[in-house]
Amino acid sequence: LRGTTDSGWDWETAILKSKAESEDFTQNRLSNSLLQAGLNDSTANAINIFSSDVKTALAPAIIDVFRNDTSELNSLDLKLSNPSLFEMPAGAVALLVGYEYREEKYSDDRDPRLDGTIKYTSFVTGLTFPFVGDVLGSSPTVDTKAERKTNSIFAELIIPLASNIESQVAIRHEDPDDTESSTVGKFAIGWNATENLSFRGSISTSFRVPNLIQQNQPYVTRSGNVDDAVGEYVGGQVLDDRYQIGSYRIGNPNLKPEESENTSIGLVWTPEILEGLTITYDSWEIEKENTIVLLGRQNRMVADLVDLLDYGTSNCSNYNNPNVLRDPNPGYSAADIAVFTAKGICPVGEAYLATDPYANAATRTLSGDDIGVYYDLDTNFGSFKLTINYSETDEFTQEPTAEYAKLVAAQADGRIPFDVTLSGFGNLAGLDGNYTEKTSMKLNYKYGDWGAQISSLKKGDFYQSSETRSDGTKFVIPSMRTVNASVYYDFGIGEYDARIRLAVKNIDDERAPLADRFYGFFADAHQDYGRNYYLDFRLRM
């Protein structure tokens, strides 16, 4: 609903109610407990692992698994605005004020074999739920329900300071019922210095509340590969240096909102010497406090090595690290044990679980520069539009937590070698997919009903921390550029507008640079689809 009052205020109010449901049903999964029972069965009904008919042999252990999720969003808001609240020498001051009530709900209902209703106990480790689930290949996950109610008020002013200078002032206060309230603001200014040159700048604060899962899910277990720092330290002779373990992530109801301070200054230039050309430049910085992080199972493994070095080789039966659980009976020989003691640490078995609670970390800082070039040209042979954007990240750092700082110090002191991987803190620029340079280009051409486009995207190089050598030499993953092209034709079908487009993506058939990751490339930064084509038809009715 919207309207205007007699005093010149425009008003608008809205009510929103949204609900989404998802039902995931998967067939032909295997139950660990039924599989174990079938393999241990001494009767003719036992699972025959030598049968050529695998599905029939495994039938007693085959199950269906479901996951049902529901999310809701309900809100009520009211906005009032006045484009001419009062007059200043340079013009009218505009004001907007508003209120919003927001209610969020989330529920995650897992299959009884996933949520611990039906438990499985591993005969190897003796672990049961929530560390081990009954569905083979799936992580055990407890059911979760969460709700958040938030009240917000906000205001914004547009203030003309001079005939060629305009400013913006804004403030917002949010009060969630499950975490701390936040008040943020913004001040921006634009100055048209000449007809062809404008300057702009802003300083603002922002926030992000913890998501409902991070705060309300008591725990969740996930599996993944790790480099066992202890195995690397002893040389991998008696303990593997890479294998899969579980990560026991613990929710934290006391998480604080992430808060950041953002600054930006830039210019817009339209040089007279070339009509249709626009050049922009912006320098920016983001400084974020209370970043929500996990220390990470990889760092937990390194911390276990540092703790073992601190502990020494006396009373090894009493060594205990509650954050990294290892096989208590690895079956080492005397020669195997000697390998550990020669390195100054107690012998330990293969890890199977790392505990990792969510926490608010210290300051994270990002800064960089963006340059844009835009050129429009109309000719008798058609119209051209060129766009070039270049972005460079000058800084991307995460101040380490006390736990992580201890690991960095141990590596700097030479107690642990450089090929023991640390990740997630410190200088993150140019590390593990965080490339610092990106360049994109797009050229559009249109002549009558015909059109074409060519575009390219280049991502800069970075290094992979897990491949750093013991002397500190880094494994650099080179930059990657892909080029796409398309041609289209606009036409009519009766009274409707239609378009047909043929596109070729990655014309050069560029493949992702080699990396020590799943499928052989760094999927967080690159794609490896090769050259591919598509035909697109659009009809507007």
Coordinates of C-alpha atoms in Angstrom, one line a residue:
L1 CA 0.0 0.0 0.0
R2 CA 1.3 3.5 -0.8
G3 CA 0.0 7.1 -0.9
T4 CA 0.8 10.7 -0.2
T5 CA -0.3 12.9 2.7
D6 CA -1.6 16.5 2.4
S7 CA 1.7 17.7 4.0
G8 CA 3.8 16.3 1.1
W9 CA 5.0 13.0 2.6
D10 CA 5.0 9.9 0.5
W11 CA 4.4 6.7 2.4
E12 CA 4.6 3.0 1.6
T13 CA 4.0 -0.1 3.7
A14 CA 4.2 -3.8 2.8
I15 CA 3.5 -7.2 4.4
L16 CA 5.5 -10.2 3.2
K17 CA 4.9 -13.9 4.0
S18 CA 7.2 -16.4 2.3
K19 CA 7.6 -20.1 2.9
A20 CA 9.8 -22.6 1.0
E21 CA 9.9 -26.4 1.5
S22 CA 12.3 -28.9 0.1
E23 CA 12.0 -32.7 0.1
D24 CA 15.1 -34.7 -0.7
F25 CA 14.6 -38.4 -1.1
T26 CA 17.5 -40.6 -2.1
Q27 CA 17.3 -44.3 -2.9
N28 CA 20.0 -47.1 -3.0
R29 CA 22.0 -46.0 0.0
L30 CA 23.7 -48.4 2.4
S31 CA 23.1 -48.7 6.1
N32 CA 26.3 -49.3 8.1
S33 CA 24.5 -51.2 10.8
L34 CA 22.6 -53.4 8.4
L35 CA 25.7 -54.0 6.4
Q36 CA 27.7 -54.9 9.4
A37 CA 25.0 -57.3 10.6
G38 CA 24.7 -58.9 7.1
L39 CA 28.5 -59.4 7.0
N40 CA 28.5 -60.9 10.5
D41 CA 25.5 -63.2 9.8
S42 CA 26.5 -66.9 10.1
T43 CA 23.5 -68.2 8.3
A44 CA 22.7 -68.5 4.6
N45 CA 21.2 -65.0 4.7
A46 CA 24.6 -63.4 5.1
I47 CA 25.8 -60.8 2.6
N48 CA 28.0 -62.5 0.0
I49 CA 30.8 -60.1 -0.9
F50 CA 31.9 -62.5 -3.7
S51 CA 28.6 -62.4 -5.5
S52 CA 28.6 -61.1 -9.1
D53 CA 25.1 -59.7 -8.5
V54 CA 26.2 -56.9 -6.2
K55 CA 22.8 -55.2 -5.8
T56 CA 21.1 -58.4 -4.9
A57 CA 23.8 -59.4 -2.5
L58 CA 23.6 -56.0 -0.7
A59 CA 19.8 -55.8 -0.8
P60 CA 19.5 -56.4 3.0
A61 CA 21.5 -53.3 3.7
I62 CA 20.1 -51.0 0.9
I63 CA 17.9 -48.2 2.3
D64 CA 16.2 -45.0 1.3
V65 CA 17.2 -41.7 3.0
F66 CA 15.3 -38.4 3.3
R67 CA 15.9 -34.8 4.3
N68 CA 13.0 -32.3 4.6
D69 CA 13.8 -28.6 5.1
T70 CA 11.5 -25.6 5.6
S71 CA 12.4 -21.9 5.7
E72 CA 10.1 -19.0 6.4
L73 CA 10.4 -15.2 6.1
N74 CA 7.7 -12.8 7.4
S75 CA 8.1 -9.1 7.4
L76 CA 6.3 -5.8 7.9
D77 CA 7.8 -2.5 6.9
L78 CA 6.7 1.2 6.7
K79 CA 8.6 4.0 4.9
L80 CA 8.0 7.7 4.8
S81 CA 9.9 10.1 2.5
N82 CA 9.8 13.8 1.8
P83 CA 11.7 15.1 -1.3
S84 CA 11.7 18.6 0.1
L85 CA 11.9 18.5 3.9
F86 CA 13.4 22.0 4.0
E87 CA 15.4 24.3 1.8
M88 CA 19.1 25.0 1.9
P89 CA 21.0 27.6 -0.3
A90 CA 22.0 24.8 -2.7
G91 CA 18.5 23.2 -2.8
A92 CA 16.0 21.0 -1.0
V93 CA 16.9 18.4 1.6
A94 CA 15.3 15.0 1.1
L95 CA 14.5 12.6 4.0
L96 CA 13.5 8.9 4.2
V97 CA 12.7 7.2 7.5
G98 CA 11.4 3.7 8.1
Y99 CA 10.7 0.7 10.3
E100 CA 10.9 -3.0 9.6
Y101 CA 9.9 -6.1 11.5
R102 CA 11.4 -9.3 10.3
E103 CA 10.9 -12.9 11.4
E104 CA 13.0 -15.8 10.1
K105 CA 12.4 -19.5 10.7
Y106 CA 14.3 -22.6 9.7
S107 CA 13.9 -26.3 10.3
D108 CA 16.0 -29.2 9.0
D109 CA 14.5 -32.7 9.5
R110 CA 17.0 -35.5 8.7
D111 CA 16.4 -39.2 8.2
P112 CA 16.4 -41.2 11.5
R113 CA 19.6 -42.9 10.3
L114 CA 21.3 -39.4 9.9
D115 CA 19.9 -37.6 13.0
G116 CA 20.9 -40.3 15.5
T117 CA 17.5 -41.9 16.1
I118 CA 19.0 -45.0 14.7
K119 CA 22.6 -45.2 15.9
Y120 CA 25.6 -47.1 14.5
T121 CA 28.7 -48.0 16.5
S122 CA 31.9 -48.5 14.5
F123 CA 33.6 -51.8 15.4
V124 CA 36.9 -50.2 14.4
T125 CA 36.9 -47.0 16.5
G126 CA 34.0 -47.7 18.9
L127 CA 32.6 -44.3 17.9
T128 CA 28.8 -43.8 17.6
F129 CA 26.5 -40.8 16.9
P130 CA 27.2 -37.9 16.6
F131 CA 30.7 -38.8 15.3
V132 CA 29.6 -41.6 13.1
G133 CA 26.3 -42.0 11.2
D134 CA 24.4 -45.1 10.0
V135 CA 24.3 -44.0 6.3
L136 CA 27.5 -45.1 4.5
G137 CA 29.2 -42.0 2.9
S138 CA 27.0 -39.4 4.6
S139 CA 27.8 -37.2 7.6
P140 CA 25.7 -37.6 10.7
T141 CA 23.6 -34.4 11.3
V142 CA 21.3 -33.6 14.1
D143 CA 17.8 -32.1 13.4
T144 CA 17.8 -28.3 13.7
K145 CA 15.1 -25.7 14.4
A146 CA 15.8 -22.0 14.7
E147 CA 13.9 -18.7 14.8
R148 CA 15.0 -15.1 14.8
K149 CA 12.9 -11.9 15.2
T150 CA 14.4 -8.5 14.3
N151 CA 13.3 -4.9 14.7
S152 CA 14.9 -2.3 12.6
I153 CA 14.7 1.5 12.2
F154 CA 16.5 3.5 9.5
A155 CA 16.8 7.0 8.1
E156 CA 18.5 8.6 5.1
L157 CA 19.1 12.2 4.1
I158 CA 20.2 13.7 0.8
I159 CA 21.8 17.0 1.4
P160 CA 22.9 19.4 -1.4
L161 CA 25.9 21.2 -0.1
A162 CA 26.5 23.3 -3.2
S163 CA 25.2 23.5 -6.8
N164 CA 27.8 20.8 -7.8
I165 CA 28.2 18.9 -4.4
E166 CA 25.7 16.5 -3.0
S167 CA 26.0 14.3 0.1
Q168 CA 24.2 11.4 1.6
V169 CA 23.8 10.5 5.3
A170 CA 22.2 7.3 6.4
I171 CA 21.8 5.3 9.7
R172 CA 20.2 2.0 10.6
H173 CA 19.7 0.2 13.9
E174 CA 18.9 -3.5 14.0
D175 CA 17.9 -5.4 17.2
P176 CA 17.8 -9.2 16.8
D177 CA 16.4 -11.2 19.7
D178 CA 19.2 -13.8 19.6
T179 CA 22.4 -11.8 19.3
E180 CA 23.8 -8.3 19.9
S181 CA 22.1 -5.3 18.3
S182 CA 24.0 -3.2 15.7
T183 CA 23.9 0.4 14.6
V184 CA 25.5 1.3 11.3
G185 CA 25.8 4.4 9.2
K186 CA 27.0 5.9 6.0
F187 CA 28.3 9.2 4.7
A188 CA 28.9 9.8 1.0
I189 CA 29.7 12.8 -1.1
G190 CA 29.8 13.5 -4.8
W191 CA 31.5 16.6 -6.4
N192 CA 31.1 17.5 -10.0
A193 CA 34.3 19.4 -10.3
T194 CA 33.9 20.2 -14.0
E195 CA 31.5 19.1 -16.7
N196 CA 33.7 16.2 -17.4
L197 CA 35.2 15.2 -14.1
S198 CA 33.5 14.1 -10.9
F199 CA 34.8 12.9 -7.6
R200 CA 33.1 10.5 -5.2
G201 CA 33.8 9.2 -1.7
S202 CA 32.1 7.3 1.1
I203 CA 32.7 5.9 4.6
S204 CA 30.2 3.5 6.1
T205 CA 29.8 0.7 8.6
S206 CA 28.0 -2.5 8.1
F207 CA 27.2 -5.8 9.9
R208 CA 26.2 -9.4 9.3
V209 CA 24.5 -11.4 12.0
P210 CA 25.5 -15.1 12.4
N211 CA 23.3 -17.4 10.3
L212 CA 20.8 -19.6 12.1
I213 CA 22.8 -22.8 11.6
Q214 CA 26.0 -21.4 13.1
Q215 CA 24.1 -20.3 16.2
N216 CA 21.6 -23.0 16.7
Q217 CA 22.9 -26.3 15.3
P218 CA 24.6 -27.9 18.3
Y219 CA 27.0 -29.9 16.2
V220 CA 27.6 -31.2 12.7
T221 CA 30.1 -33.7 11.5
R222 CA 31.7 -33.5 8.1
S223 CA 34.4 -35.6 6.4
G224 CA 37.4 -34.5 4.3
N225 CA 41.0 -35.1 3.5
V226 CA 43.8 -33.6 5.7
D227 CA 47.5 -33.5 5.6
D228 CA 48.5 -35.1 9.0
A229 CA 51.3 -32.9 10.2
V230 CA 52.5 -35.6 12.5
G231 CA 52.8 -38.0 9.6
E232 CA 54.6 -35.4 7.5
Y233 CA 56.9 -34.7 10.5
V234 CA 58.0 -38.3 11.0
G235 CA 58.4 -38.8 7.2
G236 CA 55.2 -40.9 6.5
Q237 CA 57.1 -44.1 7.2
V238 CA 54.8 -45.4 10.0
L239 CA 51.9 -42.9 9.8
D240 CA 50.2 -41.8 6.6
D241 CA 50.6 -38.1 5.9
R242 CA 47.2 -37.7 4.0
Y243 CA 43.9 -39.4 4.6
Q244 CA 40.3 -38.6 5.4
I245 CA 38.9 -37.7 8.9
G246 CA 35.8 -36.2 10.4
S247 CA 35.4 -32.6 11.4
Y248 CA 33.2 -32.1 14.5
R249 CA 31.9 -28.5 14.1
I250 CA 30.2 -27.1 17.2
G251 CA 27.6 -24.3 17.0
N252 CA 28.0 -21.3 19.2
P253 CA 24.8 -19.5 20.4
N254 CA 27.0 -16.6 21.8
L255 CA 28.4 -15.5 18.4
K256 CA 28.5 -11.8 17.8
P257 CA 27.6 -10.1 14.5
E258 CA 30.4 -9.4 12.1
E259 CA 30.9 -5.6 11.8
S260 CA 32.9 -3.7 9.2
E261 CA 34.1 -0.3 8.3
N262 CA 34.2 0.5 4.5
T263 CA 35.8 3.4 2.8
S264 CA 36.0 4.3 -0.8
I265 CA 37.2 7.2 -2.9
G266 CA 37.2 7.6 -6.7
L267 CA 36.5 9.6 -9.8
V268 CA 34.5 9.5 -13.0
W269 CA 36.1 11.2 -16.1
T270 CA 34.6 11.7 -19.5
P271 CA 37.4 13.3 -21.5
E272 CA 36.3 15.8 -24.2
I273 CA 38.9 14.5 -26.7
L274 CA 36.9 11.3 -27.3
E275 CA 33.1 11.4 -27.1
G276 CA 31.5 8.4 -25.6
L277 CA 34.5 7.4 -23.4
T278 CA 34.1 7.2 -19.6
I279 CA 36.9 6.2 -17.2
T280 CA 36.3 5.4 -13.5
Y281 CA 38.7 4.7 -10.7
D282 CA 38.0 3.7 -7.1
S283 CA 40.3 2.9 -4.2
W284 CA 38.6 1.0 -1.4
E285 CA 39.2 -0.7 2.0
I286 CA 37.1 -3.0 4.2
E287 CA 38.0 -3.6 7.8
K288 CA 35.9 -6.3 9.5
E289 CA 35.7 -7.2 13.1
N290 CA 34.4 -10.4 14.7
T291 CA 34.7 -12.4 11.6
I292 CA 33.0 -15.8 12.1
V293 CA 35.5 -18.6 11.5
L294 CA 36.5 -22.1 12.1
L295 CA 40.1 -22.8 13.0
G296 CA 39.8 -25.7 10.5
R297 CA 40.6 -29.4 10.7
Q298 CA 43.9 -28.9 8.9
N299 CA 45.1 -26.3 11.5
R300 CA 43.9 -28.6 14.3
M301 CA 46.2 -31.3 13.0
V302 CA 49.2 -28.9 13.0
A303 CA 48.2 -27.8 16.6
D304 CA 48.4 -31.5 17.6
L305 CA 51.9 -31.7 16.3
V306 CA 52.9 -28.6 18.2
D307 CA 51.3 -30.0 21.4
L308 CA 53.2 -33.3 20.9
L309 CA 56.5 -31.4 20.6
D310 CA 55.7 -29.4 23.7
Y311 CA 54.8 -32.6 25.6
G312 CA 58.0 -34.5 24.8
T313 CA 58.4 -38.3 25.1
S314 CA 57.8 -38.9 28.8
N315 CA 54.6 -40.6 30.1
C316 CA 53.3 -41.0 26.6
S317 CA 50.3 -43.0 27.8
N318 CA 49.0 -39.7 29.5
Y319 CA 49.1 -37.6 26.3
N320 CA 45.7 -36.4 25.4
N321 CA 44.4 -33.8 22.9
P322 CA 40.6 -33.5 23.2
N323 CA 40.5 -31.5 19.9
V324 CA 42.1 -34.3 17.8
L325 CA 41.0 -37.9 18.5
R326 CA 43.4 -40.6 17.2
D327 CA 43.4 -44.4 17.0
P328 CA 44.5 -45.5 20.5
N329 CA 45.7 -48.9 19.3
P330 CA 47.7 -48.4 16.1
G331 CA 49.6 -51.7 16.6
Y332 CA 53.1 -50.2 16.2
S333 CA 56.2 -52.3 16.5
A334 CA 59.2 -51.3 18.6
A335 CA 60.9 -50.0 15.4
D336 CA 57.9 -47.9 14.6
I337 CA 57.8 -46.4 18.0
A338 CA 61.5 -45.6 17.7
V339 CA 60.8 -43.4 14.6
F340 CA 58.5 -41.2 16.7
T341 CA 60.8 -40.9 19.7
A342 CA 63.8 -40.1 17.5
K343 CA 61.8 -37.1 16.4
G344 CA 61.1 -36.1 20.0
I345 CA 57.4 -36.9 20.1
C346 CA 55.2 -39.7 21.5
P347 CA 53.8 -42.3 19.1
V348 CA 50.2 -41.6 18.0
G349 CA 47.8 -43.4 15.7
E350 CA 45.9 -42.2 12.7
A351 CA 43.4 -39.3 13.5
Y352 CA 39.7 -39.9 12.9
L353 CA 38.1 -36.7 14.3
A354 CA 38.9 -33.0 14.8
T355 CA 36.8 -30.8 17.0
D356 CA 36.2 -27.3 15.6
P357 CA 33.8 -24.8 17.3
Y358 CA 32.6 -21.6 15.5
A359 CA 34.2 -18.4 17.0
N360 CA 34.5 -14.7 16.4
A361 CA 38.1 -14.0 15.1
A362 CA 40.1 -10.7 15.1
T363 CA 40.3 -8.1 12.4
R364 CA 40.1 -9.0 8.7
T365 CA 41.3 -6.3 6.2
L366 CA 40.8 -6.1 2.5
S367 CA 41.8 -3.2 0.2
G368 CA 42.2 -2.7 -3.5
D369 CA 41.7 -0.6 -6.6
D370 CA 39.2 -0.8 -9.4
I371 CA 39.5 0.7 -12.8
G372 CA 36.8 0.8 -15.4
V373 CA 36.9 1.9 -19.1
Y374 CA 33.6 2.3 -21.0
Y375 CA 33.3 3.4 -24.6
D376 CA 30.2 3.7 -26.8
L377 CA 30.6 4.4 -30.6
D378 CA 27.8 4.7 -33.1
T379 CA 28.7 4.4 -36.8
N380 CA 27.0 3.8 -40.1
F381 CA 28.1 0.2 -39.8
G382 CA 26.5 -0.4 -36.4
S383 CA 27.0 0.5 -32.8
F384 CA 29.9 -0.7 -30.6
K385 CA 30.1 -0.8 -26.8
L386 CA 33.4 -1.6 -25.1
T387 CA 33.7 -2.4 -21.3
I388 CA 37.0 -3.1 -19.6
N389 CA 37.3 -3.6 -15.8
Y390 CA 40.5 -4.2 -13.9
S391 CA 40.6 -5.0 -10.2
E392 CA 43.6 -5.5 -7.9
T393 CA 43.5 -6.5 -4.3
D394 CA 46.4 -4.8 -2.4
E395 CA 45.7 -6.4 1.0
F396 CA 43.8 -9.4 2.3
T397 CA 44.8 -10.3 5.8
Q398 CA 43.1 -12.0 8.7
E399 CA 44.6 -11.4 12.2
P400 CA 45.3 -14.8 13.7
T401 CA 43.6 -16.1 16.8
A402 CA 45.8 -17.0 19.8
E403 CA 45.6 -20.7 18.7
Y404 CA 46.8 -20.0 15.2
A405 CA 49.5 -17.5 16.3
K406 CA 51.0 -20.3 18.3
L407 CA 51.3 -22.4 15.1
V408 CA 52.8 -19.6 13.1
A409 CA 55.4 -19.0 15.8
A410 CA 56.4 -22.7 15.8
Q411 CA 56.9 -22.7 12.1
A412 CA 58.8 -19.4 12.2
D413 CA 61.1 -20.8 14.9
G414 CA 61.8 -23.9 12.7
R415 CA 60.2 -26.3 15.2
I416 CA 57.9 -27.5 12.4
P417 CA 58.9 -27.3 8.7
F418 CA 57.4 -25.0 6.0
D419 CA 55.8 -27.9 4.2
V420 CA 53.4 -28.4 7.1
T421 CA 50.3 -26.6 5.9
L422 CA 48.7 -23.7 7.7
S423 CA 45.7 -22.0 6.3
G424 CA 42.9 -19.4 6.9
F425 CA 44.8 -16.7 8.8
G426 CA 47.6 -14.2 8.2
N427 CA 48.2 -12.9 4.7
L428 CA 45.6 -14.5 2.5
A429 CA 46.3 -12.5 -0.6
G430 CA 47.5 -14.7 -3.5
L431 CA 46.9 -17.8 -1.4
D432 CA 44.7 -20.8 -2.2
G433 CA 42.3 -19.3 -4.8
N434 CA 42.5 -15.7 -3.5
Y435 CA 44.0 -14.3 -6.7
T436 CA 44.8 -10.6 -6.4
E437 CA 44.2 -9.5 -10.0
K438 CA 41.2 -9.8 -12.3
T439 CA 40.6 -8.3 -15.7
S440 CA 37.4 -8.6 -17.7
M441 CA 36.6 -7.3 -21.2
K442 CA 33.3 -7.2 -23.2
L443 CA 32.7 -5.9 -26.7
N444 CA 29.2 -5.6 -28.0
Y445 CA 28.2 -4.9 -31.6
K446 CA 24.7 -4.4 -33.0
Y447 CA 23.6 -3.7 -36.5
G448 CA 19.9 -3.7 -37.1
D449 CA 18.5 -7.0 -35.9
W450 CA 21.9 -8.6 -35.7
G451 CA 24.3 -8.5 -32.8
A452 CA 27.5 -10.1 -31.6
Q453 CA 29.5 -10.1 -28.4
I454 CA 33.0 -11.2 -27.4
S455 CA 34.2 -11.3 -23.8
S456 CA 37.2 -12.4 -21.8
L457 CA 38.0 -13.0 -18.2
K458 CA 41.5 -13.3 -16.7
K459 CA 42.1 -14.4 -13.2
G460 CA 45.6 -13.8 -11.8
D461 CA 48.0 -16.4 -10.3
F462 CA 48.2 -17.6 -6.7
Y463 CA 50.0 -20.3 -4.8
Q464 CA 48.8 -23.5 -3.1
S465 CA 49.8 -23.6 0.5
S466 CA 49.6 -27.4 0.8
E467 CA 52.4 -27.8 -1.8
T468 CA 54.9 -25.4 -0.1
R469 CA 58.3 -27.2 0.2
S470 CA 60.2 -27.5 3.4
D471 CA 62.5 -24.7 2.4
G472 CA 59.6 -22.3 1.9
T473 CA 59.4 -22.6 -2.0
K474 CA 55.9 -22.0 -3.1
F475 CA 53.9 -23.9 -5.8
V476 CA 52.4 -21.2 -8.0
I477 CA 49.2 -21.9 -10.0
P478 CA 49.4 -19.7 -13.1
S479 CA 46.8 -17.2 -14.3
M480 CA 43.9 -18.3 -16.5
R481 CA 42.1 -16.5 -19.3
T482 CA 38.9 -17.6 -21.0
V483 CA 37.3 -16.0 -24.1
N484 CA 33.6 -16.3 -25.0
A485 CA 31.7 -15.2 -28.2
S486 CA 28.1 -15.2 -29.3
V487 CA 26.0 -14.0 -32.2
Y488 CA 22.2 -13.3 -32.1
Y489 CA 19.3 -12.3 -34.3
D490 CA 16.2 -10.5 -33.2
F491 CA 12.9 -11.1 -35.0
G492 CA 9.2 -11.2 -34.6
I493 CA 6.7 -14.0 -34.3
G494 CA 3.4 -12.4 -34.8
E495 CA 3.1 -9.6 -32.2
Y496 CA 5.8 -11.1 -30.0
D497 CA 9.6 -10.3 -29.8
A498 CA 11.9 -13.3 -30.3
R499 CA 15.7 -13.8 -30.2
I500 CA 17.9 -16.7 -31.1
R501 CA 21.5 -16.8 -29.9
L502 CA 24.5 -19.1 -30.7
A503 CA 27.3 -18.9 -28.2
V504 CA 30.7 -20.5 -27.8
K505 CA 32.2 -20.5 -24.3
N506 CA 36.0 -20.8 -23.8
I507 CA 36.8 -20.5 -27.6
D508 CA 40.5 -21.4 -26.9
D509 CA 39.5 -24.6 -25.1
E510 CA 41.6 -23.3 -22.1
R511 CA 41.9 -25.9 -19.3
A512 CA 42.2 -25.1 -15.7
P513 CA 45.8 -25.0 -14.4
L514 CA 47.0 -28.1 -12.6
A515 CA 46.6 -28.2 -8.8
D516 CA 46.7 -30.8 -6.1
R517 CA 42.9 -30.8 -5.5
F518 CA 39.9 -32.8 -6.5
Y519 CA 39.8 -33.5 -10.2
G520 CA 43.2 -31.9 -10.5
F521 CA 42.4 -28.2 -10.4
F522 CA 41.5 -25.5 -7.9
A523 CA 37.7 -25.4 -8.2
D524 CA 37.3 -22.5 -5.8
A525 CA 38.9 -20.3 -8.4
H526 CA 38.7 -22.1 -11.8
Q527 CA 36.4 -24.1 -14.0
D528 CA 37.5 -26.8 -16.3
Y529 CA 34.6 -27.3 -18.8
G530 CA 36.8 -26.7 -21.9
R531 CA 35.1 -25.4 -25.0
N532 CA 31.4 -25.7 -25.0
Y533 CA 28.4 -24.4 -27.1
Y534 CA 24.8 -23.5 -26.5
L535 CA 21.8 -22.3 -28.5
D536 CA 19.4 -20.0 -26.8
F537 CA 15.9 -19.1 -27.9
R538 CA 13.9 -16.3 -26.2
L539 CA 10.3 -15.3 -26.7
R540 CA 8.7 -12.3 -24.9
M541 CA 5.0 -12.5 -24.7

